[in-house]
XYZ file of C-alpha atoms in Angstrom:
629
model
C 131.594 136.068 135.899
C 133.867 133.190 136.860
C 137.527 133.829 137.733
C 140.402 131.382 137.778
C 141.504 130.410 141.237
C 144.697 131.964 142.499
C 146.536 131.590 145.832
C 146.807 135.393 146.164
C 143.078 135.955 145.711
C 142.253 133.114 148.094
C 144.593 134.591 150.675
C 142.995 138.035 150.300
C 139.531 136.589 150.777
C 140.686 134.621 153.809
C 142.094 137.784 155.352
C 138.855 139.654 154.653
C 136.883 136.840 156.259
C 139.095 136.984 159.322
C 138.689 140.756 159.616
C 134.930 140.415 159.163
C 134.673 137.794 161.898
C 136.792 139.828 164.314
C 134.881 143.052 163.677
C 131.546 141.257 163.709
C 132.434 139.678 167.040
C 133.216 143.093 168.461
C 129.952 144.542 167.187
C 127.956 141.560 168.397
C 128.987 142.462 171.928
C 127.060 145.738 171.561
C 123.906 144.577 173.366
C 122.097 146.084 176.346
C 123.992 145.228 179.546
C 123.711 146.168 183.157
C 125.276 149.530 183.915
C 127.822 148.209 186.367
C 131.573 147.844 186.455
C 131.472 144.686 184.324
C 129.569 146.506 181.549
C 131.992 149.420 181.671
C 134.930 147.007 181.454
C 133.378 145.266 178.416
C 132.840 148.604 176.663
C 136.444 149.612 177.364
C 137.728 146.323 175.950
C 135.670 146.814 172.777
C 136.962 150.378 172.326
C 140.530 149.184 172.850
C 139.975 146.478 170.214
C 138.794 149.009 167.605
C 141.605 151.433 168.411
C 144.119 148.598 168.253
C 142.894 147.482 164.809
C 142.853 151.009 163.362
C 146.214 151.971 164.894
C 147.877 148.821 163.562
C 146.527 149.439 160.052
C 147.535 153.126 160.250
C 151.056 152.118 161.310
C 151.341 149.614 158.459
C 150.209 152.256 155.955
C 153.078 154.555 156.991
C 155.771 151.989 156.183
C 157.656 152.256 152.878
C 156.761 148.730 151.840
C 154.462 147.489 149.072
C 151.817 146.571 151.641
C 152.177 149.967 153.332
C 151.759 151.856 150.058
C 148.766 149.709 149.166
C 147.029 150.388 152.493
C 147.773 154.105 152.261
C 146.236 154.243 148.775
C 143.137 152.264 149.695
C 142.184 153.222 153.232
C 140.891 156.514 154.618
C 141.321 156.465 158.386
C 139.738 159.756 159.371
C 136.363 159.404 157.621
C 133.402 160.451 159.754
C 129.801 159.929 158.817
C 127.677 163.026 158.435
C 125.065 163.542 161.096
C 121.661 163.248 159.449
C 118.747 164.789 161.307
C 115.132 163.780 161.010
C 115.548 160.121 160.060
C 111.992 159.390 161.197
C 109.744 160.463 158.324
C 106.629 160.068 160.451
C 108.098 162.523 162.936
C 108.633 165.031 160.120
C 105.001 164.688 159.119
C 103.831 165.455 162.647
C 106.256 168.363 162.881
C 104.817 169.933 159.729
C 101.142 169.253 160.491
C 100.701 172.764 161.889
C 101.455 174.150 158.400
C 98.704 172.204 156.625
C 96.362 174.373 154.540
C 98.571 177.425 154.794
C 99.330 179.325 151.577
C 102.784 178.709 150.068
C 104.189 182.184 149.332
C 107.547 181.241 147.856
C 109.387 178.057 146.896
C 113.167 178.476 146.846
C 115.042 175.622 145.119
C 118.741 174.928 145.644
C 120.398 172.210 143.539
C 123.856 170.960 144.536
C 126.413 169.426 142.219
C 127.352 165.771 142.551
C 130.806 165.943 144.158
C 132.118 167.739 147.231
C 128.850 169.245 148.501
C 126.707 168.123 151.423
C 122.966 168.504 151.790
C 123.361 168.546 155.586
C 126.445 170.811 155.866
C 126.374 174.050 153.884
C 130.062 174.752 154.621
C 131.287 171.793 152.584
C 132.520 172.638 149.076
C 134.658 170.787 146.507
C 138.319 170.907 147.440
C 140.150 168.197 145.512
C 140.992 168.292 141.820
C 138.906 165.160 141.165
C 135.787 166.714 142.742
C 136.118 169.935 140.778
C 136.910 168.113 137.537
C 133.983 165.737 138.013
C 131.541 168.602 138.590
C 132.790 170.349 135.445
C 131.802 167.256 133.423
C 128.406 166.958 135.095
C 125.285 168.841 133.992
C 123.447 169.890 137.150
C 119.747 169.063 137.426
C 117.618 171.920 136.207
C 115.413 173.582 138.796
C 112.204 173.117 136.835
C 112.706 169.322 137.059
C 112.790 169.600 140.846
C 109.793 171.964 140.852
C 107.774 169.560 138.688
C 108.290 166.778 141.242
C 106.733 168.812 144.059
C 103.156 168.117 145.144
C 102.589 171.744 146.146
C 102.714 175.026 144.227
C 103.321 178.701 144.952
C 100.245 180.701 145.963
C 98.263 177.532 146.645
C 97.297 175.931 149.951
C 99.580 173.281 151.392
C 97.794 169.932 151.457
C 98.492 167.354 154.190
C 101.356 164.975 153.319
C 102.567 167.295 150.534
C 105.920 168.125 152.156
C 106.957 164.656 153.300
C 105.696 162.945 150.115
C 107.467 165.471 147.871
C 110.723 164.926 149.732
C 110.405 161.161 149.306
C 109.653 161.451 145.587
C 112.718 163.618 145.061
C 114.920 161.232 147.006
C 113.696 158.268 144.946
C 114.539 160.021 141.682
C 117.376 158.129 139.995
C 119.577 161.158 139.315
C 119.282 162.636 142.850
C 121.256 161.353 145.819
C 119.229 163.071 148.535
C 116.691 165.829 149.164
C 115.441 167.952 152.030
C 112.340 170.182 152.162
C 112.408 172.778 154.923
C 109.785 175.256 156.091
C 111.377 178.609 156.863
C 110.147 179.105 160.408
C 111.580 182.630 160.505
C 109.062 183.900 157.940
C 106.126 181.641 158.790
C 102.867 183.339 159.710
C 99.505 182.012 160.810
C 98.298 181.625 157.215
C 101.391 181.402 154.962
C 104.816 179.785 154.669
C 108.029 179.932 152.629
C 109.573 176.599 151.630
C 113.196 175.759 150.837
C 113.937 172.677 148.680
C 117.523 171.355 148.616
C 118.595 168.521 146.328
C 121.948 166.876 145.669
C 122.809 165.238 142.364
C 124.678 162.076 141.677
C 127.213 161.937 138.852
C 124.641 160.667 136.377
C 126.955 159.141 133.757
C 127.959 155.655 134.822
C 127.767 151.966 134.170
C 129.280 148.619 135.009
C 131.337 145.867 133.435
C 132.884 142.480 133.911
C 135.542 140.367 132.226
C 136.763 136.775 132.535
C 140.438 136.359 131.539
C 140.035 132.596 131.183
C 137.292 132.743 128.524
C 137.630 136.276 127.183
C 133.928 136.857 127.862
C 132.745 140.115 129.297
C 130.022 142.708 129.615
C 129.951 146.495 129.279
C 126.962 148.605 130.370
C 126.612 152.396 130.183
C 123.820 154.691 131.288
C 123.079 158.388 131.552
C 120.401 159.046 134.172
C 120.043 162.781 133.561
C 120.765 163.515 129.914
C 121.752 167.214 129.548
C 120.092 167.883 132.903
C 116.596 167.212 131.524
C 115.998 163.994 133.485
C 115.965 161.710 130.435
C 117.563 158.276 130.914
C 119.589 156.420 128.274
C 120.769 152.852 128.885
C 122.736 150.309 126.876
C 124.723 147.117 127.399
C 126.798 144.695 125.314
C 128.031 141.172 126.065
C 130.802 139.578 124.033
C 132.656 136.262 123.566
C 129.780 134.338 125.122
C 129.687 130.548 125.223
C 126.213 130.478 123.666
C 124.590 129.949 120.246
C 125.500 133.545 119.449
C 128.596 135.124 120.957
C 127.068 138.555 121.633
C 124.004 140.196 123.184
C 122.840 143.803 123.399
C 120.147 145.832 125.171
C 119.044 149.478 124.978
C 116.446 151.664 126.649
C 115.204 155.248 126.772
C 113.004 156.748 129.526
C 111.395 160.169 129.896
C 109.911 160.863 133.341
C 107.124 163.212 134.390
C 106.112 164.386 130.926
C 104.485 167.807 131.120
C 104.357 167.682 134.908
C 101.781 164.859 134.723
C 103.934 162.127 136.300
C 103.455 160.144 133.090
C 106.594 158.196 132.113
C 107.491 156.977 128.618
C 109.590 153.801 128.253
C 111.134 152.376 125.079
C 113.097 149.117 125.441
C 115.013 146.831 123.095
C 116.555 143.463 124.058
C 118.454 141.250 121.615
C 119.702 138.276 123.624
C 120.274 134.628 122.866
C 117.146 133.350 124.558
C 115.076 136.524 124.824
C 114.199 139.315 122.379
C 111.869 142.219 123.086
C 110.775 145.455 121.480
C 108.333 147.470 123.608
C 106.959 150.963 124.162
C 104.788 152.066 127.113
C 103.247 155.151 128.681
C 102.585 154.690 132.399
C 101.542 156.586 135.493
C 101.822 154.921 138.900
C 100.169 155.668 142.227
C 103.386 157.560 142.934
C 102.131 159.299 146.098
C 99.702 158.365 148.833
C 97.140 160.902 147.615
C 97.410 160.091 143.868
C 93.924 159.647 142.387
C 94.544 158.139 138.948
C 97.072 155.678 137.563
C 97.328 153.544 134.462
C 99.371 152.476 131.455
C 99.094 151.723 127.755
C 101.638 149.998 125.555
C 102.593 147.271 123.124
C 105.396 144.715 122.886
C 106.803 142.000 120.632
C 108.582 139.169 122.442
C 110.511 136.058 121.325
C 111.889 133.729 123.963
C 113.004 130.161 124.514
C 111.348 128.059 127.200
C 113.300 125.403 129.017
C 111.504 122.079 128.644
C 111.041 119.688 131.593
C 114.184 117.592 132.146
C 114.235 113.800 132.104
C 116.668 111.786 134.259
C 119.033 110.976 131.394
C 119.374 114.614 130.217
C 122.897 116.038 130.101
C 121.987 119.158 128.078
C 119.164 121.668 128.166
C 116.161 121.270 125.836
C 114.262 124.348 124.661
C 111.153 125.340 122.731
C 110.505 128.685 121.027
C 107.587 130.992 121.780
C 106.774 134.325 120.136
C 103.870 136.734 120.524
C 102.531 140.278 120.146
C 100.860 141.906 123.156
C 98.795 145.057 123.680
C 98.187 146.134 127.262
C 95.963 148.766 128.911
C 94.939 149.459 132.509
C 93.342 152.259 134.517
C 93.023 152.679 138.283
C 91.270 155.132 140.642
C 91.859 155.621 144.362
C 89.359 156.931 146.900
C 90.264 158.397 150.282
C 88.135 158.064 153.360
C 86.473 161.055 154.957
C 88.343 162.857 157.684
C 86.862 165.459 160.003
C 90.304 166.634 161.082
C 91.395 169.352 158.629
C 95.011 169.045 159.729
C 95.235 165.320 159.021
C 94.739 163.235 155.898
C 94.164 159.481 156.413
C 96.755 157.186 154.838
C 94.277 154.498 153.808
C 92.988 154.333 150.232
C 90.364 152.180 148.534
C 91.450 151.472 144.952
C 89.664 150.004 141.950
C 91.296 149.105 138.628
C 90.583 147.318 135.347
C 93.015 145.883 132.803
C 92.745 144.392 129.302
C 95.566 142.313 127.738
C 95.429 141.091 124.137
C 97.976 138.373 123.268
C 98.513 136.884 119.795
C 101.024 134.040 119.349
C 102.854 133.536 116.067
C 105.042 130.743 117.514
C 103.483 128.202 119.895
C 105.732 125.641 121.598
C 102.865 123.433 122.914
C 99.077 123.193 122.781
C 98.891 124.995 126.151
C 99.376 128.368 124.414
C 96.403 130.121 122.798
C 95.571 133.544 121.421
C 93.494 135.283 124.065
C 91.996 138.473 125.430
C 92.146 138.738 129.225
C 90.026 141.227 131.135
C 90.703 141.550 134.839
C 89.374 143.824 137.613
C 90.871 144.429 141.057
C 89.729 145.957 144.320
C 92.371 146.916 146.846
C 92.967 148.609 150.175
C 96.324 150.310 150.698
C 97.897 152.010 153.713
C 101.335 153.485 153.059
C 103.787 155.248 155.307
C 107.533 155.750 154.992
C 110.411 155.914 157.458
C 114.026 156.881 156.928
C 117.127 154.908 157.740
C 120.628 154.341 156.404
C 122.973 151.446 155.599
C 120.395 149.117 154.101
C 121.156 148.969 150.392
C 123.240 152.129 150.358
C 126.434 153.178 152.099
C 125.156 156.096 154.155
C 122.621 157.907 151.991
C 119.117 158.423 153.344
C 116.816 155.545 152.352
C 113.028 155.378 152.539
C 111.573 152.286 154.210
C 107.989 151.461 153.211
C 105.602 150.138 155.848
C 101.875 149.577 155.844
C 99.262 147.143 154.547
C 98.072 146.126 151.093
C 95.159 143.789 150.360
C 93.860 143.096 146.833
C 91.329 140.744 145.314
C 91.170 140.173 141.543
C 88.703 138.518 139.202
C 89.120 138.079 135.468
C 87.911 136.320 132.349
C 90.053 135.001 129.511
C 88.471 134.467 126.081
C 90.691 132.280 123.900
C 90.594 130.695 120.466
C 90.627 127.194 122.055
C 88.831 127.607 125.387
C 87.544 130.218 127.841
C 88.247 130.365 131.574
C 88.037 132.580 134.648
C 90.739 133.863 136.990
C 90.744 134.535 140.734
C 93.537 136.112 142.795
C 94.056 137.240 146.397
C 97.084 139.024 147.859
C 97.782 140.222 151.424
C 100.952 141.935 152.680
C 102.085 144.021 155.636
C 105.259 145.549 157.073
C 106.207 147.140 160.372
C 109.300 149.165 161.198
C 110.847 150.292 164.467
C 114.315 151.779 164.785
C 115.059 149.533 167.788
C 113.430 146.301 166.564
C 114.163 146.588 162.848
C 111.899 145.758 159.913
C 109.464 142.885 159.443
C 107.603 142.195 156.181
C 105.173 139.398 155.354
C 103.167 138.498 152.262
C 100.803 135.740 151.134
C 99.369 135.513 147.625
C 97.291 133.027 145.659
C 96.086 133.044 142.072
C 94.578 130.455 139.739
C 92.611 130.014 136.518
C 89.324 128.115 136.685
C 88.114 126.054 133.711
C 85.099 123.750 133.887
C 85.255 123.545 137.678
C 88.988 122.680 137.620
C 91.574 125.022 139.138
C 94.652 125.163 136.881
C 97.915 127.076 136.556
C 97.615 128.080 140.200
C 100.295 129.414 142.484
C 100.684 129.994 146.213
C 103.379 132.442 147.309
C 104.617 133.125 150.842
C 107.375 135.603 151.688
C 108.883 137.184 154.770
C 111.803 139.591 155.226
C 113.405 140.750 158.455
C 116.406 142.948 159.026
C 117.787 144.019 162.360
C 118.505 147.480 163.625
C 121.901 148.940 162.758
C 124.565 147.959 165.286
C 127.219 150.676 165.466
C 130.669 150.821 166.987
C 132.364 154.017 165.908
C 132.460 153.984 162.101
C 131.908 150.208 161.935
C 128.287 149.182 161.293
C 126.620 145.773 161.172
C 123.183 144.672 160.014
C 121.615 141.209 159.547
C 119.061 140.167 156.893
C 116.825 137.060 156.820
C 114.610 136.316 153.804
C 112.216 133.377 153.461
C 110.260 132.550 150.268
C 108.114 129.713 148.989
C 106.492 129.244 145.587
C 104.083 126.316 145.253
C 102.770 125.534 141.770
C 99.279 123.982 141.584
C 98.354 122.095 138.386
C 100.956 123.965 136.350
C 101.716 123.133 132.729
C 104.779 120.880 132.198
C 106.842 123.642 130.572
C 106.310 126.035 133.528
C 109.372 125.492 135.707
C 111.213 127.110 138.623
C 114.940 127.277 139.285
C 117.084 128.038 142.332
C 119.714 129.972 140.383
C 121.075 133.261 141.726
C 118.304 135.658 142.858
C 115.703 132.870 142.665
C 117.445 130.767 145.308
C 121.166 130.386 146.028
C 123.282 133.385 145.114
C 126.062 132.443 142.708
C 124.448 129.053 141.951
C 124.054 128.161 138.250
C 122.436 125.001 136.978
C 121.050 124.496 133.479
C 119.095 121.318 134.281
C 117.870 121.628 137.868
C 114.192 122.641 137.661
C 110.938 122.027 139.526
C 107.544 123.559 140.222
C 107.619 123.784 144.037
C 110.345 125.754 145.789
C 111.241 126.926 149.313
C 114.226 129.227 149.938
C 115.810 130.690 153.089
C 118.569 133.328 152.799
C 120.707 134.877 155.524
C 123.194 137.711 155.125
C 125.277 139.852 157.471
C 126.697 143.152 156.196
C 129.616 144.853 157.906
C 130.196 148.451 156.763
C 133.777 149.566 157.284
C 135.240 153.091 157.522
C 137.577 152.372 154.587
C 137.276 153.895 151.121
C 139.189 154.256 147.859
C 138.488 157.319 145.661
C 135.130 157.661 147.419
C 134.190 153.973 146.984
C 133.061 152.749 150.401
C 133.920 149.192 151.447
C 131.614 146.671 153.091
C 132.096 142.973 153.722
C 129.425 140.322 153.890
C 128.811 136.696 154.775
C 125.847 134.636 153.600
C 124.165 131.251 154.020
C 121.413 130.021 151.667
C 119.156 126.950 151.686
C 116.822 125.889 148.848
C 114.390 122.990 148.513
C 113.067 122.100 145.053
C 110.677 119.377 143.906
C 108.929 118.416 140.663
C 105.304 117.305 140.498
C 101.976 118.899 141.384
C 101.627 116.733 144.502
C 105.277 116.676 145.538
C 106.776 118.060 148.741
C 110.050 120.052 148.556
C 111.000 118.993 152.090
C 111.317 115.298 151.183
C 114.714 115.981 149.642
C 117.955 117.313 151.105
C 118.199 121.055 150.491
C 120.761 122.588 148.202
C 123.073 124.888 150.135
C 125.300 127.867 149.507
C 127.768 129.522 151.892
C 130.123 132.378 151.222
C 131.825 135.663 151.954
C 132.511 138.712 149.863
C 133.339 142.373 149.573
C 131.166 145.194 148.262
C 132.171 148.633 146.904
C 129.967 151.630 146.179
C 130.449 155.332 145.519
C 127.042 156.881 146.105
C 127.988 160.129 144.395
C 128.280 158.225 141.103
C 125.665 156.291 139.163
C 127.882 153.207 138.875
C 126.342 150.011 140.166
C 127.456 148.423 143.406
C 130.484 146.185 142.817
C 130.441 142.817 144.596
C 133.077 140.075 144.535
C 131.855 136.888 146.218
C 133.296 133.491 147.044
C 130.601 130.795 147.252
C 130.735 127.137 148.283
C 127.972 124.657 147.312
C 128.200 121.247 149.056
C 125.401 119.557 147.065
C 125.669 119.557 143.274
C 123.076 118.699 140.592
C 123.180 115.330 138.851
C 124.400 114.977 135.266
C 126.156 118.352 135.320
C 129.769 119.427 135.457
C 129.368 121.659 138.500
C 132.151 123.375 140.464
C 131.550 123.380 144.245
C 133.681 126.497 144.744
C 133.014 129.628 142.719
C 134.358 133.175 142.666
C 132.111 135.578 140.829
C 131.197 139.234 140.400
C 127.720 140.682 140.795
C 126.168 144.150 140.699
C 122.618 143.188 141.700
C 121.102 143.694 145.130
C 119.821 140.417 146.544
C 117.169 142.008 148.761
C 114.638 144.692 147.977
C 111.658 146.408 149.555
C 108.128 145.779 148.385
C 106.339 149.111 148.209
C 102.708 149.147 149.348
C 101.486 151.128 146.374
C 98.706 149.476 144.406
C 100.017 148.246 141.037
C 98.303 147.076 137.881
C 95.916 144.103 138.049
C 97.518 140.998 136.654
C 98.220 137.288 136.736
C 100.641 136.110 139.408
C 103.953 135.456 137.635
C 105.345 131.937 138.057
C 109.118 132.236 138.097
């Protein structure tokens, strides 16, 4: 969403940038130093800086001025983060290993309402009117939903990994904020245990929205993540006053998780947008846990979309072609664990095989490169998954699961079409390592291509790496850095298959209708500073970013022969983790290099609710063709 420039808004952003730089400078000094008088003096200076900043803001908030009233309404000066124990999930697994293969006598489940309660502090209860009123409008998650997520049952033996994997699955449930599974050591015997499960809800009714006063365009999105406490999800959105062929767009979706305690999920989706329409229904079951044996999906969809055609130098407007098709999709996978002679330990590694069949029938073909076809593809993979816990990554203090491990897959397929037949080959390798002192490092390399008559076509090489640092803390101020590198190299792609560097694909906040290519390299940097300030439970963080993107057109071109497009900016981010509302981000971006033949503004203020970074889980997913986008 674009906003008109205003001196007040620019001044506010400048002040935020100054505060971010000052606080970031203070946190950057928090590095290992010699334990001598100089180090002690540096630490004292840093503490005095923080106290000086907080005391000055506290003093301003007590004045009877407009600025004082504003600060008093917005800032909470006495917020303290809850102490969260057991952030190392691997440590929890080792701690509970002595309970493996014991009989579970009782499972006690405690579900906490969304507002005012704490999963780590049993003495905390709702006190304010807003907390009590919010809980009265919220339907608490029913206990049988929590019980159905558990990988262990009463009066059955406790399998290895069951406790830690169940806790992770509960925490990753959309309508739960956090979860803890505790063995009652007071009643534990040599052959049996009692287990306590504690979960905390989020306020499941939420949404997001945006509005541009200059154009009158906007967007409203609503969702209910736990309809009537049964775990059903309802989603819908509506855009209006759009500068597009049609002034409105709408989407809707309905999801039912874990049907009949089988971990089968049903999805129904409907999209009616200017350049994309979809009606689809699927039943799916993922490799949701490390020890899951079977996974698969079956479904059908009808899709109409518009493809952007390759630009020519004289183009000043986008050119499109229509494509429409019906698709039926089915896949089934089976995992095999390796033998272990240690009854108290279950190996993490899994060998996985899967097959998939996709039937596609086009009723609108934009070019001769599209054909009706049936694609059969088989994959063999090796997966090692483990999870750690940390905080202040994508959330604002909630416990987050960090996936680490290794995934290697090889795929081979055959496509039978009404014009020609061809084979497919794909290879994908990825790994990640995590250490609370070093941070997180992820790397991935993937290649896939069709083969027709000895010629490799529609190929793609992907390389990706993500690193984030450990969390630097100074009181209630927290800083973390992210670096993401990506490259997508098209090999003998069709002319209508194009890449962009817009938004999540390259430079955040960048929008170009004509700039396209088929070879792309992107580097993104971001620093997040989490502050102790909040408004009505919405925590405040500030960020600064720098993005570089190289883009070239041609199957033998090199992206590095051109000057990269650049994006630099700062912003603020709000989130209330007790509610299901999306994260609110307001960003100011500057783009020195602009595309040719376009009316492009170098400076842009915009709103976004999407996370720019995400983890890649090491669970084996359905066999498929590498997506070129």
